[in-house]
GROMACS .gro file of C-alpha atoms in nm:
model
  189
    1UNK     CA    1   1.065   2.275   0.508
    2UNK     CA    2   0.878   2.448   0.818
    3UNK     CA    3   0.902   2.106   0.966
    4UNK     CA    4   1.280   2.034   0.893
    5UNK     CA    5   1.472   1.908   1.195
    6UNK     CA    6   1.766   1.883   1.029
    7UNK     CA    7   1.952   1.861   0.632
    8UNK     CA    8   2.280   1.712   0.527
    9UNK     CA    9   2.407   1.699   0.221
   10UNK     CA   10   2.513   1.365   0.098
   11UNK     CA   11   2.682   1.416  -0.235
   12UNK     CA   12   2.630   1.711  -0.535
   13UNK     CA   13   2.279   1.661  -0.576
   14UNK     CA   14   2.112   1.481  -0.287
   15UNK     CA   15   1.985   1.582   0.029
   16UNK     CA   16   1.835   1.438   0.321
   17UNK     CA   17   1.602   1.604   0.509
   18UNK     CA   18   1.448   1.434   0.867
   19UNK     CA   19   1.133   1.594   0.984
   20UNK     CA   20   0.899   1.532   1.234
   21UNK     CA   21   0.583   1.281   1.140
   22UNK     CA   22   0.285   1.386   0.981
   23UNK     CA   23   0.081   1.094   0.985
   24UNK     CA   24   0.006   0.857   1.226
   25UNK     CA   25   0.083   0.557   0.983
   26UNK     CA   26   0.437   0.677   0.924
   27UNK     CA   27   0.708   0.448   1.091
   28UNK     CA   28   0.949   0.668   1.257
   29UNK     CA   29   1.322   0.575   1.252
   30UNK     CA   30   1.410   0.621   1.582
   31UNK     CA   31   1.810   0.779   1.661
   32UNK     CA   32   1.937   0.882   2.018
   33UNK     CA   33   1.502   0.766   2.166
   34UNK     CA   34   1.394   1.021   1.948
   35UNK     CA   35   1.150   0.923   1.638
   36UNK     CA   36   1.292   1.101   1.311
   37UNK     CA   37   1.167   1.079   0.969
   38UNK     CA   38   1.455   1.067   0.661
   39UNK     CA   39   1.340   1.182   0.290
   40UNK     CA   40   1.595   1.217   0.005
   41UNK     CA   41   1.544   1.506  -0.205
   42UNK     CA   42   1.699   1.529  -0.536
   43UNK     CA   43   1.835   1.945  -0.544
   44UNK     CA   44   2.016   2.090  -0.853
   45UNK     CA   45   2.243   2.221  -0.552
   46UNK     CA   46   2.217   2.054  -0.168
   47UNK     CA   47   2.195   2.393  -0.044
   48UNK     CA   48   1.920   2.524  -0.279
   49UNK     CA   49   1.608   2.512  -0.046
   50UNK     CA   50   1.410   2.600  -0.291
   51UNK     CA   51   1.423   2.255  -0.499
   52UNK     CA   52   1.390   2.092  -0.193
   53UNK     CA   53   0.996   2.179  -0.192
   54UNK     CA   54   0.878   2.004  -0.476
   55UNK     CA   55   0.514   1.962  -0.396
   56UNK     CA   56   0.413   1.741  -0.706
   57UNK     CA   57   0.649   1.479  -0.606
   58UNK     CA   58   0.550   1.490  -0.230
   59UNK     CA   59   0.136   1.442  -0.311
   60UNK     CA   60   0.254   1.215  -0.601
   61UNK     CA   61   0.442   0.968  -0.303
   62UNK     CA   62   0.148   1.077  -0.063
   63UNK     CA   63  -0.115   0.925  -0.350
   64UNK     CA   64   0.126   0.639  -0.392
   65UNK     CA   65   0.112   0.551   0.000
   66UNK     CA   66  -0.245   0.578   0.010
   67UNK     CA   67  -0.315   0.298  -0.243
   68UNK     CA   68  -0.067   0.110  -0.045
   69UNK     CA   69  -0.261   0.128   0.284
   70UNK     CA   70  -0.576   0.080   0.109
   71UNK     CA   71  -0.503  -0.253  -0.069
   72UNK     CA   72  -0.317  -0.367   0.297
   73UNK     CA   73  -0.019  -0.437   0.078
   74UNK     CA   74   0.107  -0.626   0.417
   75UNK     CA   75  -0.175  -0.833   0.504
   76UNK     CA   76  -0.173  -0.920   0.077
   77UNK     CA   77   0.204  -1.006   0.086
   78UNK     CA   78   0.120  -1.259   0.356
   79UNK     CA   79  -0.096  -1.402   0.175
   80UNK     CA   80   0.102  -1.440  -0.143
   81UNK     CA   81   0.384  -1.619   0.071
   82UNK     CA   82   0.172  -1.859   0.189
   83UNK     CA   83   0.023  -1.932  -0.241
   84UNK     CA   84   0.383  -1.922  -0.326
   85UNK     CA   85   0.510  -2.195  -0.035
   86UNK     CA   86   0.226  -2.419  -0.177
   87UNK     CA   87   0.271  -2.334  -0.541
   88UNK     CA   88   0.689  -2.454  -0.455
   89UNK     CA   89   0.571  -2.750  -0.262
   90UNK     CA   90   0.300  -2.909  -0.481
   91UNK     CA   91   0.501  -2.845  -0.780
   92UNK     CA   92   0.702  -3.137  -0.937
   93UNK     CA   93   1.108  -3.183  -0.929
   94UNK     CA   94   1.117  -2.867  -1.132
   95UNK     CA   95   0.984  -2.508  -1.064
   96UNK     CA   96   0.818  -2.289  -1.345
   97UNK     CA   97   0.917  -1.962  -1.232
   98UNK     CA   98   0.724  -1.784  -1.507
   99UNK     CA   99   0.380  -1.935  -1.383
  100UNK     CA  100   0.534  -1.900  -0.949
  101UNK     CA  101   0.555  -1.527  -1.057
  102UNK     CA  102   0.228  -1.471  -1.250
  103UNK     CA  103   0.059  -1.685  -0.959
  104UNK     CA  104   0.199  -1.446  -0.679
  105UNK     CA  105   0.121  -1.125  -0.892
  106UNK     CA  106  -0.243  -1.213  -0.939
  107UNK     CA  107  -0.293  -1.338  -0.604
  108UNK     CA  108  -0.129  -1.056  -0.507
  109UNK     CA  109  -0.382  -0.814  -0.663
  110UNK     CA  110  -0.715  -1.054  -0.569
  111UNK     CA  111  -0.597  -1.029  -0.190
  112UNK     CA  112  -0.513  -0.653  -0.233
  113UNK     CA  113  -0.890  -0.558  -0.417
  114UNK     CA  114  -1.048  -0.788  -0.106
  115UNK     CA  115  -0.868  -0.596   0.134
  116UNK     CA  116  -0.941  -0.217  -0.107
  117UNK     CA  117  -1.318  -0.337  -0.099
  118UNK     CA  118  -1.342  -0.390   0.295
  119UNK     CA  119  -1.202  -0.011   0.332
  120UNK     CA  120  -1.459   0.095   0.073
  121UNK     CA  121  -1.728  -0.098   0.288
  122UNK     CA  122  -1.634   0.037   0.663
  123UNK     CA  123  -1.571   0.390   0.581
  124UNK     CA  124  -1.814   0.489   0.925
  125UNK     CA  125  -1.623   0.216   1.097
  126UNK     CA  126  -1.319   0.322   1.033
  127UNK     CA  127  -1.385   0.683   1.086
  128UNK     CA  128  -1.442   0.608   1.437
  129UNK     CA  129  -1.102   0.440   1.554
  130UNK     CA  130  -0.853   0.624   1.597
  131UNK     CA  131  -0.624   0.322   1.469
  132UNK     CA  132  -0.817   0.322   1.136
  133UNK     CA  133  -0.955   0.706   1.105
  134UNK     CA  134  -0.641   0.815   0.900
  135UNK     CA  135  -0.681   0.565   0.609
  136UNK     CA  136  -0.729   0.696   0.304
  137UNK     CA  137  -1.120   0.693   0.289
  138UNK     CA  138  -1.226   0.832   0.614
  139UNK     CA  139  -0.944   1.073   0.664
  140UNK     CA  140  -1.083   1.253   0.295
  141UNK     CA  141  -0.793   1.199   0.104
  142UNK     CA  142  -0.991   0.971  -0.174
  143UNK     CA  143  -1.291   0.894  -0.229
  144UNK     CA  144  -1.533   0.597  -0.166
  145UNK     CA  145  -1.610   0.588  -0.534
  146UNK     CA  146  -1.268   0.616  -0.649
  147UNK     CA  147  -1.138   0.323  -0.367
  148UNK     CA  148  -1.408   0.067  -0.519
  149UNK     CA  149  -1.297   0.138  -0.938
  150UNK     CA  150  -0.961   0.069  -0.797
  151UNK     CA  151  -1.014  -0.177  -0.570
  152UNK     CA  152  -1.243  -0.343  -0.891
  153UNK     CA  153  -0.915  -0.311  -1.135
  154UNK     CA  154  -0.703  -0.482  -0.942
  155UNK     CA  155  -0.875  -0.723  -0.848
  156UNK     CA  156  -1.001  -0.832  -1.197
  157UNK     CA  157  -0.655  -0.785  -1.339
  158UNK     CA  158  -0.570  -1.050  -1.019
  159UNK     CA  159  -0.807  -1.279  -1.143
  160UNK     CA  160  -0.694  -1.197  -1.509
  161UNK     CA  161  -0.357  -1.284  -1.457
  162UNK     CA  162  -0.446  -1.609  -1.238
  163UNK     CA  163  -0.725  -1.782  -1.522
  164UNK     CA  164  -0.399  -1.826  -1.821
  165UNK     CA  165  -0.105  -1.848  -1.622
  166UNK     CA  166  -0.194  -2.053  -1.354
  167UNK     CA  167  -0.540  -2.222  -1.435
  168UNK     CA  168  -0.918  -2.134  -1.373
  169UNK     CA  169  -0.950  -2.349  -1.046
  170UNK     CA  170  -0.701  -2.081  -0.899
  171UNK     CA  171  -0.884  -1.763  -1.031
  172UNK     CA  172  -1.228  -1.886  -0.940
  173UNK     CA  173  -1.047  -1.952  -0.591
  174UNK     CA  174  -0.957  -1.595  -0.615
  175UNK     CA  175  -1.240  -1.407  -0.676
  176UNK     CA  176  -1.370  -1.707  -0.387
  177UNK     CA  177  -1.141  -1.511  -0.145
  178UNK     CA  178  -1.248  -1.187  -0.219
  179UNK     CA  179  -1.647  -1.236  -0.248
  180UNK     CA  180  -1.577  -1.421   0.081
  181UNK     CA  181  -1.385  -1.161   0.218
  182UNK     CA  182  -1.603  -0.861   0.100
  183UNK     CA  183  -1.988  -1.032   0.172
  184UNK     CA  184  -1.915  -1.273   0.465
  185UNK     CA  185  -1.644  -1.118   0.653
  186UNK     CA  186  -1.664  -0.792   0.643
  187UNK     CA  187  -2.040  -0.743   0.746
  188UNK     CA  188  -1.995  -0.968   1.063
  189UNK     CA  189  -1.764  -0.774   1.213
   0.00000   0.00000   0.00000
């Protein structure tokens, strides 16, 4: 809690504790001009500080954000709008939600692999700007080896998902976008 700004208590159990940012990538909450950060803390008693350190659950979330900035989880969502607005609009008069969801899900995890191999492939790169140097790779906190099994899981499970519940045009689209994304696109930039 050495960089508590300030704790309430919000009920028997929970407390919120805003501290100052500790990573660039963080998006700060910002009350009275000032940027604040808000965590909720489950305590056996809101004034116990000593359940408020629980330093599993903090690298647990920590690992957690990580493999959301590596597979560019906002850059992938993007894309699965855009599948699921043509999915709705070539479908006919009725909507199979099953298939809509299975569709987004492995397009969802194809885009996300693409964008967990291109980290994986500019690990110098990205060391070098400061906008990029505090991803997971280059800032240490995973490894290269490590980013490319996952990055390889999800995006086979993506194409996986996509071959049965959609149909094999769409998966061999999808592993299209990420070989194009990987072996065209990334070395040209």
């Amino acid at each position: 809690l050495r960089d508590m700004v300030k704790a309430e208590a919000l009920g028997d159990a929970i407390v919120t504790v805003t501290f100052a940012p500790k990573r660039a990538r963080d998006v700060p909450l910002y009350v009275a001009g000032l940027p604040i950060f808000s965590k909720t803390y489950y305590a056996a008693h809101p004034f116990d500080e000593s359940t408020l350190d629980t330093p599993l659950a903090a690298r647990l979330r920590e690992r957690v954000d990580d493999y959301v900035e590596l597979t560019k989880a906002r850059l992938s969502g993007m894309v699965v709008i855009t599948a699921a607005v043509g999915f709705i609009l070539a479908s006919p008069a009725a909507i199979d939600w099953w298939k809509l969801i299975c569709t987004c899900v492995g397009t969802f995890l194809a885009a996300a692999g693409a964008g967990a191999f291109n980290q994986v492939w500019e690990v110098e790169r990205d060391r070098r700007m400061p906008r990029t140097a505090n991803r997971p790779i280059p800032a240490g906190r995973m490894t290269r080896g490590h980013a490319a099994m996952f990055a390889f899981i999800i995006s086979a499970t993506g194409i996986a998902i996509l071959c049965p519940t959609s149909n094999g045009f769409t998966a061999l689209l999808g592993l299209a976008n990420i070989a194009i994304y990987v072996l065209i696109y990334t070395p040209m930039k």
